Amino acid sequence: MKKIVFCDIPMKKKLDSMNYYGTGNVNSSYNKPVIYPINAILAENLKKNDDVKIVLLRTLDKAGNSGINSGLFIQELDEINAGIGAKISYETLDSDFIETKNNHETRLKAMLDKIDENCQIYADITFGPKPLPMILMCVLSFAEKFLNCDVKTVIYGKVNFDDNNKAGSPELYDVTSLYYLNNLTNSMVASDGNEARNNLDEFFSL
């Protein structure tokens, strides 16, 4: 099955590599530092001859940092894949840093155009503008409902910053359950608020 990976690309100038080995709720076995948390996941899941489309979601900035940072993603994953041999293609989606309804629609439609039917989807929401994960959730829901896609994982890499703004204490989280929670609340049928709350409690107990 074809894999499609969406990754939000940051606009900041300096990016830190972090080792997410055994952290968060993912318990990754990849014991090397990465800039992009999704690459630790791909390092474990890619197989020889896998067909993988990487979609880099770049928000344009005046300094051109998003362009530089997308290049860092490609370099990082290519180095990982050198020992695996998957077939990887890279595509970029550029959008302005304007959080208007029109720009949200443009982003959503552009992302949907990158999705093939019957594929597995991975996403990294660590970086990028705050509205972007909300748009991506809509894209994933559409792809699963109408394009017969399988949403495999949504990844978030957490770090803490010290008084000198230096990143540390990395943790890697699979937040795919938030995607399914969003779908649940959108499709839930209940007679009243108490029943709806009980439905949520059942979901959280799983």
Coordinates of C-alpha atoms in Angstrom, one line a residue:
M1 CA 0.0 0.0 0.0
K2 CA 1.3 3.5 -0.8
K3 CA 2.3 5.7 2.0
I4 CA 1.7 9.5 2.1
V5 CA 3.3 11.6 4.8
F6 CA 2.3 15.1 5.6
C7 CA 4.8 17.2 7.6
D8 CA 4.5 20.8 8.7
I9 CA 7.7 22.7 8.0
P10 CA 8.8 25.4 10.5
M11 CA 9.6 29.0 9.7
K12 CA 12.2 29.4 12.5
K13 CA 15.9 29.9 11.6
K14 CA 17.6 27.3 13.8
L15 CA 16.3 23.8 14.3
D16 CA 17.6 21.3 16.9
S17 CA 18.1 17.6 16.5
M18 CA 16.5 15.5 19.3
N19 CA 16.8 11.9 20.2
Y20 CA 13.3 10.6 20.9
Y21 CA 14.4 7.1 21.8
G22 CA 12.0 5.4 24.2
T23 CA 10.1 8.6 25.1
G24 CA 6.5 9.7 25.3
N25 CA 3.8 7.1 24.5
V26 CA 5.5 6.0 21.3
N27 CA 8.5 4.2 22.9
S28 CA 10.5 4.6 19.6
S29 CA 13.4 2.2 19.2
Y30 CA 15.2 4.6 16.8
N31 CA 18.2 5.8 18.8
K32 CA 19.5 8.7 16.7
P33 CA 18.7 12.4 16.8
V34 CA 16.3 13.8 14.2
I35 CA 15.0 17.3 13.5
Y36 CA 11.6 16.0 12.4
P37 CA 10.0 13.5 14.8
I38 CA 8.2 11.7 11.9
N39 CA 11.5 10.6 10.6
A40 CA 12.1 8.5 13.7
I41 CA 8.8 6.8 13.0
L42 CA 9.6 6.3 9.3
A43 CA 13.0 4.9 10.2
E44 CA 11.2 2.0 12.0
N45 CA 8.3 1.5 9.5
L46 CA 9.7 2.0 6.0
K47 CA 10.6 -1.2 4.1
K48 CA 12.5 -1.8 0.9
N49 CA 10.5 -0.9 -2.2
D50 CA 7.8 0.9 -0.2
D51 CA 6.2 3.7 -2.4
V52 CA 6.2 6.8 -0.2
K53 CA 5.1 10.3 -1.1
I54 CA 6.3 13.0 1.3
V55 CA 4.2 16.2 1.3
L56 CA 6.1 19.1 2.9
L57 CA 3.7 21.8 4.1
R58 CA 5.7 25.0 3.9
T59 CA 4.4 28.4 5.1
L60 CA 6.3 31.1 3.3
D61 CA 8.4 33.5 5.3
K62 CA 10.4 36.5 4.2
A63 CA 13.7 35.1 5.4
G64 CA 13.2 31.9 3.3
N65 CA 13.7 29.6 6.4
S66 CA 10.8 27.2 5.4
G67 CA 12.6 26.5 2.1
I68 CA 15.9 25.8 3.9
N69 CA 14.1 23.6 6.5
S70 CA 12.3 21.6 3.9
G71 CA 15.7 20.8 2.4
L72 CA 16.8 19.6 5.9
F73 CA 13.9 17.2 6.0
I74 CA 14.8 15.7 2.6
Q75 CA 18.5 15.4 3.6
E76 CA 17.5 13.7 6.9
L77 CA 15.1 11.2 5.5
D78 CA 17.4 10.4 2.5
E79 CA 20.2 9.5 5.0
I80 CA 17.8 7.2 6.9
N81 CA 16.5 5.6 3.7
A82 CA 20.0 4.9 2.4
G83 CA 20.0 1.8 4.5
I84 CA 16.4 0.9 3.7
G85 CA 15.8 1.4 0.0
A86 CA 12.2 2.7 -0.1
K87 CA 11.0 4.6 -3.1
I88 CA 10.5 8.1 -1.9
S89 CA 9.2 11.2 -3.7
Y90 CA 9.0 14.7 -2.3
E91 CA 6.4 17.3 -3.1
T92 CA 6.0 20.8 -1.5
L93 CA 2.8 22.8 -0.8
D94 CA 3.5 26.5 -0.2
S95 CA 1.1 28.8 1.4
D96 CA 1.2 32.4 2.7
F97 CA 1.3 33.0 6.4
I98 CA -2.3 34.4 6.3
E99 CA -4.9 32.8 8.4
T100 CA -8.0 33.7 6.4
K101 CA -10.9 31.5 5.4
N102 CA -9.7 31.7 1.7
N103 CA -6.2 30.6 2.6
H104 CA -7.6 27.7 4.8
E105 CA -9.6 26.5 1.8
T106 CA -6.6 26.8 -0.5
R107 CA -4.5 24.7 1.9
L108 CA -7.2 22.1 2.4
K109 CA -7.8 21.6 -1.3
A110 CA -4.1 21.5 -2.1
M111 CA -3.6 18.8 0.5
L112 CA -6.5 16.7 -0.7
D113 CA -5.1 16.9 -4.3
K114 CA -2.0 15.1 -3.0
I115 CA -3.8 12.1 -1.6
D116 CA -4.2 8.9 -3.7
E117 CA -7.0 6.5 -3.0
N118 CA -6.3 3.4 -0.8
C119 CA -3.2 4.7 0.8
Q120 CA -1.8 4.8 4.3
I121 CA -1.4 8.3 5.8
Y122 CA 1.1 9.6 8.3
A123 CA 1.3 13.1 9.7
D124 CA 3.7 15.2 11.8
I125 CA 2.1 18.3 13.4
T126 CA 5.1 19.3 15.5
F127 CA 5.8 22.5 13.6
G128 CA 3.9 25.1 11.6
P129 CA 1.2 27.6 12.2
K130 CA -1.4 26.6 14.8
P131 CA -4.4 26.4 12.5
L132 CA -2.6 23.9 10.2
P133 CA -3.2 20.8 12.3
M134 CA -6.9 21.7 12.4
I135 CA -7.0 21.8 8.6
L136 CA -5.0 18.6 8.4
M137 CA -7.6 16.8 10.6
C138 CA -10.3 17.8 8.1
V139 CA -8.1 16.4 5.3
L140 CA -7.5 13.1 7.1
S141 CA -11.2 12.7 7.8
F142 CA -12.1 13.3 4.2
A143 CA -9.4 10.9 3.0
E144 CA -10.6 8.1 5.3
K145 CA -14.3 8.6 4.6
F146 CA -14.2 9.1 0.8
L147 CA -10.9 7.9 -0.5
N148 CA -10.6 4.6 1.5
C149 CA -7.4 5.7 3.2
D150 CA -6.0 4.4 6.4
V151 CA -4.8 7.0 8.9
K152 CA -1.8 5.3 10.5
T153 CA -0.4 7.8 12.9
V154 CA -0.3 11.5 13.8
I155 CA 2.9 12.4 15.5
Y156 CA 3.9 15.3 17.8
G157 CA 7.4 15.9 19.1
K158 CA 7.4 17.8 22.4
V159 CA 10.5 19.6 23.9
N160 CA 11.0 22.0 26.8
F161 CA 13.0 25.2 26.5
D162 CA 15.4 26.4 29.2
D163 CA 16.1 30.0 30.2
N164 CA 18.5 30.4 27.2
N165 CA 15.8 29.1 24.8
K166 CA 17.7 25.9 24.3
A167 CA 15.5 22.9 23.5
G168 CA 15.8 19.7 25.6
S169 CA 13.9 16.9 27.3
P170 CA 12.3 15.6 24.0
E171 CA 9.3 13.3 24.1
L172 CA 7.5 11.7 21.1
Y173 CA 3.7 11.3 21.2
D174 CA 1.3 9.5 19.0
V175 CA -1.8 11.8 19.1
T176 CA -3.8 9.9 16.5
S177 CA -6.5 9.4 19.2
L178 CA -7.3 13.1 18.9
Y179 CA -8.1 12.6 15.3
Y180 CA -10.6 9.8 16.2
L181 CA -12.0 11.9 19.0
N182 CA -12.7 14.7 16.6
N183 CA -14.5 12.2 14.3
L184 CA -16.4 10.8 17.2
T185 CA -17.8 14.2 18.4
N186 CA -18.7 15.1 14.8
S187 CA -20.6 11.9 14.2
M188 CA -22.0 11.2 17.7
V189 CA -25.8 10.8 18.1
A190 CA -27.1 11.2 21.6
S191 CA -30.5 12.0 23.1
D192 CA -29.0 14.5 25.6
G193 CA -25.8 15.9 27.0
N194 CA -25.5 13.2 29.7
E195 CA -25.6 10.4 27.1
A196 CA -23.1 12.2 25.0
R197 CA -20.8 12.6 28.0
N198 CA -21.1 8.8 28.7
N199 CA -20.2 8.1 25.1
L200 CA -17.1 10.2 25.5
D201 CA -16.2 8.3 28.8
E202 CA -16.5 5.0 26.9
F203 CA -14.1 6.3 24.2
F204 CA -11.6 7.4 26.8
S205 CA -11.7 4.0 28.6
L206 CA -10.6 2.2 25.4

